[in-house]
Amino acid sequence: MTGSPFVLPPAPARLDVVRERVRLRPIVDADVEAMVAYRGNPDVCRFLPFEPQSADDIRQRIGDLFGGTSIEGERGGVVLAIERLDDRAVIGDLVLFHLDAASGTAEIGWVVNPAAAGRGLATEAVRALIDTAFEVYGLRRLVARIDAENARSIALAERIGMRREAHLIENEWFKGRWSDEVDYAVLAREWTPSA
C-alpha cells in the first residue's frame, strides 16, 4: 500500500480572518486576562478537558502556541482568539488540533465567554474557523468531540451543519463520572463557505 494522496499546503505566516462581527487571530499574551474571565469559570470548564484556569495555567497549557499559525508539529495545533469587532474584546477562543496529516483530518473545539452568548457570535466564529481549516489549511475533514451533556455545543455543531456521526456511551471517565461523547464531522466537499 502506498502513502496517502493527501498533502497539506504550508501554514500561513500570518493569519487574520475577519467576518461581519468577529475576527479570528492568533492569541497573544495580552489576551490572557480576557481568557481568564471565561476559562476560569467552573460552569464553562464543566465540559472542557481542564479545570478552571488562572493566567499562569493558560500560559502553561497553550503558551507555546501563542502567535502560531502551524497545525503541525510535536504539540501541533493553532489556538485563535475570537475578537468581537465592535469593541475589540476577546470573547472566546478556538482550536484546530489533533492533526492527522496523512488523511487531512483535524479536530476543532471552541470556548466562549457566556457573557457573549446568545448573539450568534460563536456561530459566526466557528463557521469562520471551518472556512479557514478548509480554505487556508487545506484540510479534508473536521471533527468536533462534544460531551453529550453539553447542549450548547451540540446545538452549535448542528446549527452550522456538522453531521452527527457517533454517540459513544460511557466511553471515558471524565470529571468524576462516566461521560458520553457525541462526535460531529464535516467534509470540505460538503461545506458551504461563509459569504
Short mmCIF file of the C-alpha atoms (twelve columns), coordinates in Angstrom:
data_MODEL
# 
_entry.id   MODEL 
# 
loop_
_atom_site.group_PDB 
_atom_site.id 
_atom_site.type_symbol 
_atom_site.label_atom_id 
_atom_site.label_alt_id 
_atom_site.label_comp_id 
_atom_site.label_asym_id 
_atom_site.label_seq_id 
_atom_site.Cartn_x 
_atom_site.Cartn_y 
_atom_site.Cartn_z 
_atom_site.pdbx_PDB_model_num 
ATOM 1   C CA . MET A 1   0.000   0.000  0.000  1 
ATOM 2   C CA . THR A 2   1.332   3.445  -0.867 1 
ATOM 3   C CA . GLY A 3   1.153   6.615  1.190  1 
ATOM 4   C CA . SER A 4   -1.850  8.888  1.370  1 
ATOM 5   C CA . PRO A 5   -2.569  11.037 -1.686 1 
ATOM 6   C CA . PHE A 6   -3.327  13.906 0.667  1 
ATOM 7   C CA . VAL A 7   -0.784  16.750 1.015  1 
ATOM 8   C CA . LEU A 8   -1.222  19.775 3.291  1 
ATOM 9   C CA . PRO A 9   -0.234  23.205 1.998  1 
ATOM 10  C CA . PRO A 10  2.266   25.187 4.079  1 
ATOM 11  C CA . ALA A 11  0.839   27.054 7.071  1 
ATOM 12  C CA . PRO A 12  0.299   30.766 6.519  1 
ATOM 13  C CA . ALA A 13  2.918   33.066 8.008  1 
ATOM 14  C CA . ARG A 14  0.134   35.371 9.205  1 
ATOM 15  C CA . LEU A 15  -3.486  34.557 9.944  1 
ATOM 16  C CA . ASP A 16  -6.217  37.163 10.301 1 
ATOM 17  C CA . VAL A 17  -9.790  36.130 9.490  1 
ATOM 18  C CA . VAL A 18  -12.415 38.871 9.572  1 
ATOM 19  C CA . ARG A 19  -16.139 38.291 9.320  1 
ATOM 20  C CA . GLU A 20  -19.097 40.616 9.853  1 
ATOM 21  C CA . ARG A 21  -18.830 40.831 13.662 1 
ATOM 22  C CA . VAL A 22  -15.781 38.777 14.679 1 
ATOM 23  C CA . ARG A 23  -12.116 38.481 13.898 1 
ATOM 24  C CA . LEU A 24  -10.058 35.314 14.378 1 
ATOM 25  C CA . ARG A 25  -6.373  35.817 15.019 1 
ATOM 26  C CA . PRO A 26  -3.542  34.059 16.844 1 
ATOM 27  C CA . ILE A 27  -3.586  34.516 20.601 1 
ATOM 28  C CA . VAL A 28  -1.023  36.818 22.183 1 
ATOM 29  C CA . ASP A 29  -0.073  37.192 25.836 1 
ATOM 30  C CA . ALA A 30  -2.162  40.363 26.138 1 
ATOM 31  C CA . ASP A 31  -5.294  38.196 25.608 1 
ATOM 32  C CA . VAL A 32  -4.731  36.095 28.726 1 
ATOM 33  C CA . GLU A 33  -6.597  38.415 31.114 1 
ATOM 34  C CA . ALA A 34  -9.751  38.230 28.955 1 
ATOM 35  C CA . MET A 35  -9.341  34.449 28.652 1 
ATOM 36  C CA . VAL A 36  -9.272  34.047 32.447 1 
ATOM 37  C CA . ALA A 37  -12.780 35.574 32.550 1 
ATOM 38  C CA . TYR A 38  -14.223 32.510 30.828 1 
ATOM 39  C CA . ARG A 39  -11.530 29.811 31.176 1 
ATOM 40  C CA . GLY A 40  -11.542 30.494 34.932 1 
ATOM 41  C CA . ASN A 41  -15.306 29.932 35.163 1 
ATOM 42  C CA . PRO A 42  -16.269 26.484 36.605 1 
ATOM 43  C CA . ASP A 43  -19.506 26.418 34.572 1 
ATOM 44  C CA . VAL A 44  -17.576 26.990 31.336 1 
ATOM 45  C CA . CYS A 45  -14.995 24.331 32.236 1 
ATOM 46  C CA . ARG A 46  -17.605 21.708 33.144 1 
ATOM 47  C CA . PHE A 47  -17.291 20.044 29.730 1 
ATOM 48  C CA . LEU A 48  -13.692 21.012 28.922 1 
ATOM 49  C CA . PRO A 49  -10.604 18.841 29.468 1 
ATOM 50  C CA . PHE A 50  -9.224  21.171 32.137 1 
ATOM 51  C CA . GLU A 51  -10.265 22.704 35.430 1 
ATOM 52  C CA . PRO A 52  -10.817 26.477 35.759 1 
ATOM 53  C CA . GLN A 53  -7.620  28.210 34.715 1 
ATOM 54  C CA . SER A 54  -5.595  31.109 36.056 1 
ATOM 55  C CA . ALA A 55  -3.426  33.267 33.813 1 
ATOM 56  C CA . ASP A 56  -0.436  31.071 34.644 1 
ATOM 57  C CA . ASP A 57  -2.435  27.917 33.817 1 
ATOM 58  C CA . ILE A 58  -3.375  29.336 30.414 1 
ATOM 59  C CA . ARG A 59  0.209   30.315 29.657 1 
ATOM 60  C CA . GLN A 60  1.410   26.838 30.674 1 
ATOM 61  C CA . ARG A 61  -1.288  24.960 28.736 1 
ATOM 62  C CA . ILE A 62  -1.214  26.878 25.447 1 
ATOM 63  C CA . GLY A 63  1.563   29.447 25.781 1 
ATOM 64  C CA . ASP A 64  3.840   27.772 23.242 1 
ATOM 65  C CA . LEU A 65  1.030   28.108 20.688 1 
ATOM 66  C CA . PHE A 66  0.630   31.885 21.216 1 
ATOM 67  C CA . GLY A 67  1.028   33.691 17.922 1 
ATOM 68  C CA . GLY A 68  1.448   30.457 15.973 1 
ATOM 69  C CA . THR A 69  -0.214  29.536 12.703 1 
ATOM 70  C CA . SER A 70  1.042   25.976 12.110 1 
ATOM 71  C CA . ILE A 71  -1.138  22.994 12.991 1 
ATOM 72  C CA . GLU A 72  1.715   20.523 12.513 1 
ATOM 73  C CA . GLY A 73  4.491   19.558 14.905 1 
ATOM 74  C CA . GLU A 74  5.003   17.838 18.232 1 
ATOM 75  C CA . ARG A 75  2.309   19.877 20.012 1 
ATOM 76  C CA . GLY A 76  0.520   20.656 16.791 1 
ATOM 77  C CA . GLY A 77  -2.425  22.937 16.793 1 
ATOM 78  C CA . VAL A 78  -3.395  26.514 16.396 1 
ATOM 79  C CA . VAL A 79  -5.342  28.464 19.003 1 
ATOM 80  C CA . LEU A 80  -7.179  31.530 17.766 1 
ATOM 81  C CA . ALA A 81  -8.764  34.366 19.700 1 
ATOM 82  C CA . ILE A 82  -12.338 35.332 18.893 1 
ATOM 83  C CA . GLU A 83  -12.260 39.113 18.917 1 
ATOM 84  C CA . ARG A 84  -15.562 41.000 18.770 1 
ATOM 85  C CA . LEU A 85  -15.116 43.733 16.183 1 
ATOM 86  C CA . ASP A 86  -17.277 46.445 17.730 1 
ATOM 87  C CA . ASP A 87  -15.172 46.733 20.906 1 
ATOM 88  C CA . ARG A 88  -12.079 44.575 20.165 1 
ATOM 89  C CA . ALA A 89  -12.877 42.367 23.204 1 
ATOM 90  C CA . VAL A 90  -11.665 38.764 23.235 1 
ATOM 91  C CA . ILE A 91  -14.835 36.747 23.844 1 
ATOM 92  C CA . GLY A 92  -13.527 33.227 23.319 1 
ATOM 93  C CA . ASP A 93  -11.015 31.032 21.614 1 
ATOM 94  C CA . LEU A 94  -10.983 28.306 19.011 1 
ATOM 95  C CA . VAL A 95  -8.612  25.424 18.453 1 
ATOM 96  C CA . LEU A 96  -7.653  23.379 15.421 1 
ATOM 97  C CA . PHE A 97  -5.655  20.375 16.661 1 
ATOM 98  C CA . HIS A 98  -5.062  16.592 16.615 1 
ATOM 99  C CA . LEU A 99  -3.995  16.799 13.002 1 
ATOM 100 C CA . ASP A 100 -3.761  13.576 11.003 1 
ATOM 101 C CA . ALA A 101 -1.793  14.951 8.071  1 
ATOM 102 C CA . ALA A 102 -1.982  11.692 6.107  1 
ATOM 103 C CA . SER A 103 -5.777  11.880 5.946  1 
ATOM 104 C CA . GLY A 104 -6.220  15.660 6.106  1 
ATOM 105 C CA . THR A 105 -8.294  15.401 9.272  1 
ATOM 106 C CA . ALA A 106 -8.208  17.578 12.382 1 
ATOM 107 C CA . GLU A 107 -10.326 18.221 15.436 1 
ATOM 108 C CA . ILE A 108 -11.925 21.566 16.214 1 
ATOM 109 C CA . GLY A 109 -13.017 22.999 19.528 1 
ATOM 110 C CA . TRP A 110 -14.353 26.219 20.983 1 
ATOM 111 C CA . VAL A 111 -14.651 28.042 24.300 1 
ATOM 112 C CA . VAL A 112 -16.815 31.159 24.529 1 
ATOM 113 C CA . ASN A 113 -17.435 33.594 27.346 1 
ATOM 114 C CA . PRO A 114 -21.072 33.135 28.500 1 
ATOM 115 C CA . ALA A 115 -21.398 36.939 28.619 1 
ATOM 116 C CA . ALA A 116 -21.168 36.896 24.799 1 
ATOM 117 C CA . ALA A 117 -23.670 34.053 24.324 1 
ATOM 118 C CA . GLY A 118 -26.987 34.345 22.534 1 
ATOM 119 C CA . ARG A 119 -25.929 36.776 19.818 1 
ATOM 120 C CA . GLY A 120 -24.693 34.380 17.134 1 
ATOM 121 C CA . LEU A 121 -21.056 35.392 17.610 1 
ATOM 122 C CA . ALA A 122 -19.908 31.837 18.411 1 
ATOM 123 C CA . THR A 123 -21.731 30.539 15.340 1 
ATOM 124 C CA . GLU A 124 -20.041 33.161 13.168 1 
ATOM 125 C CA . ALA A 125 -16.643 32.395 14.694 1 
ATOM 126 C CA . VAL A 126 -16.874 28.607 14.350 1 
ATOM 127 C CA . ARG A 127 -18.055 28.933 10.747 1 
ATOM 128 C CA . ALA A 128 -15.011 31.160 10.106 1 
ATOM 129 C CA . LEU A 129 -12.755 28.539 11.722 1 
ATOM 130 C CA . ILE A 130 -14.159 25.824 9.458  1 
ATOM 131 C CA . ASP A 131 -13.765 28.071 6.398  1 
ATOM 132 C CA . THR A 132 -10.145 28.638 7.437  1 
ATOM 133 C CA . ALA A 133 -9.477  24.946 8.082  1 
ATOM 134 C CA . PHE A 134 -10.639 24.014 4.595  1 
ATOM 135 C CA . GLU A 135 -9.538  27.057 2.567  1 
ATOM 136 C CA . VAL A 136 -6.269  28.060 4.273  1 
ATOM 137 C CA . TYR A 137 -5.024  24.821 5.834  1 
ATOM 138 C CA . GLY A 138 -6.348  22.625 3.039  1 
ATOM 139 C CA . LEU A 139 -7.909  20.072 5.361  1 
ATOM 140 C CA . ARG A 140 -10.344 17.487 4.071  1 
ATOM 141 C CA . ARG A 141 -12.327 16.564 7.210  1 
ATOM 142 C CA . LEU A 142 -13.051 18.162 10.598 1 
ATOM 143 C CA . VAL A 143 -14.348 16.510 13.774 1 
ATOM 144 C CA . ALA A 144 -15.805 18.022 16.958 1 
ATOM 145 C CA . ARG A 145 -15.907 15.737 20.017 1 
ATOM 146 C CA . ILE A 146 -18.520 17.005 22.470 1 
ATOM 147 C CA . ASP A 147 -19.692 15.815 25.879 1 
ATOM 148 C CA . ALA A 148 -23.258 14.548 25.405 1 
ATOM 149 C CA . GLU A 149 -24.475 16.810 28.242 1 
ATOM 150 C CA . ASN A 150 -23.066 19.935 26.573 1 
ATOM 151 C CA . ALA A 151 -26.325 21.026 24.949 1 
ATOM 152 C CA . ARG A 152 -24.999 24.422 23.798 1 
ATOM 153 C CA . SER A 153 -22.045 22.963 21.886 1 
ATOM 154 C CA . ILE A 154 -24.227 20.251 20.365 1 
ATOM 155 C CA . ALA A 155 -26.705 22.913 19.228 1 
ATOM 156 C CA . LEU A 156 -23.856 24.949 17.742 1 
ATOM 157 C CA . ALA A 157 -22.445 21.963 15.818 1 
ATOM 158 C CA . GLU A 158 -25.904 21.221 14.423 1 
ATOM 159 C CA . ARG A 159 -26.657 24.878 13.658 1 
ATOM 160 C CA . ILE A 160 -23.566 25.214 11.470 1 
ATOM 161 C CA . GLY A 161 -24.372 21.997 9.613  1 
ATOM 162 C CA . MET A 162 -21.993 19.447 11.074 1 
ATOM 163 C CA . ARG A 163 -23.165 15.841 10.799 1 
ATOM 164 C CA . ARG A 164 -23.679 13.753 13.930 1 
ATOM 165 C CA . GLU A 165 -21.609 10.620 13.356 1 
ATOM 166 C CA . ALA A 166 -21.428 8.835  16.690 1 
ATOM 167 C CA . HIS A 167 -22.710 8.710  20.227 1 
ATOM 168 C CA . LEU A 168 -20.202 6.859  22.403 1 
ATOM 169 C CA . ILE A 169 -21.826 5.603  25.605 1 
ATOM 170 C CA . GLU A 170 -19.796 5.964  28.823 1 
ATOM 171 C CA . ASN A 171 -16.593 5.998  26.806 1 
ATOM 172 C CA . GLU A 172 -14.479 7.997  29.246 1 
ATOM 173 C CA . TRP A 173 -14.182 8.664  32.964 1 
ATOM 174 C CA . PHE A 174 -14.386 12.443 32.920 1 
ATOM 175 C CA . LYS A 175 -14.579 14.799 35.889 1 
ATOM 176 C CA . GLY A 176 -15.914 12.202 38.293 1 
ATOM 177 C CA . ARG A 177 -18.414 10.480 36.025 1 
ATOM 178 C CA . TRP A 178 -18.673 8.171  33.044 1 
ATOM 179 C CA . SER A 179 -19.156 10.561 30.156 1 
ATOM 180 C CA . ASP A 180 -20.862 10.002 26.825 1 
ATOM 181 C CA . GLU A 181 -19.233 11.622 23.788 1 
ATOM 182 C CA . VAL A 182 -21.061 12.842 20.702 1 
ATOM 183 C CA . ASP A 183 -18.957 13.214 17.565 1 
ATOM 184 C CA . TYR A 184 -19.810 15.647 14.791 1 
ATOM 185 C CA . ALA A 185 -17.950 15.971 11.496 1 
ATOM 186 C CA . VAL A 186 -17.978 17.751 8.163  1 
ATOM 187 C CA . LEU A 187 -16.077 17.202 4.911  1 
ATOM 188 C CA . ALA A 188 -14.653 20.015 2.821  1 
ATOM 189 C CA . ARG A 189 -16.763 18.882 -0.145 1 
ATOM 190 C CA . GLU A 190 -19.938 19.192 1.960  1 
ATOM 191 C CA . TRP A 191 -19.159 22.610 3.399  1 
ATOM 192 C CA . THR A 192 -20.681 25.832 2.105  1 
ATOM 193 C CA . PRO A 193 -18.226 28.638 2.969  1 
ATOM 194 C CA . SER A 194 -19.429 31.781 4.692  1 
ATOM 195 C CA . ALA A 195 -20.137 34.718 2.431  1 
# 
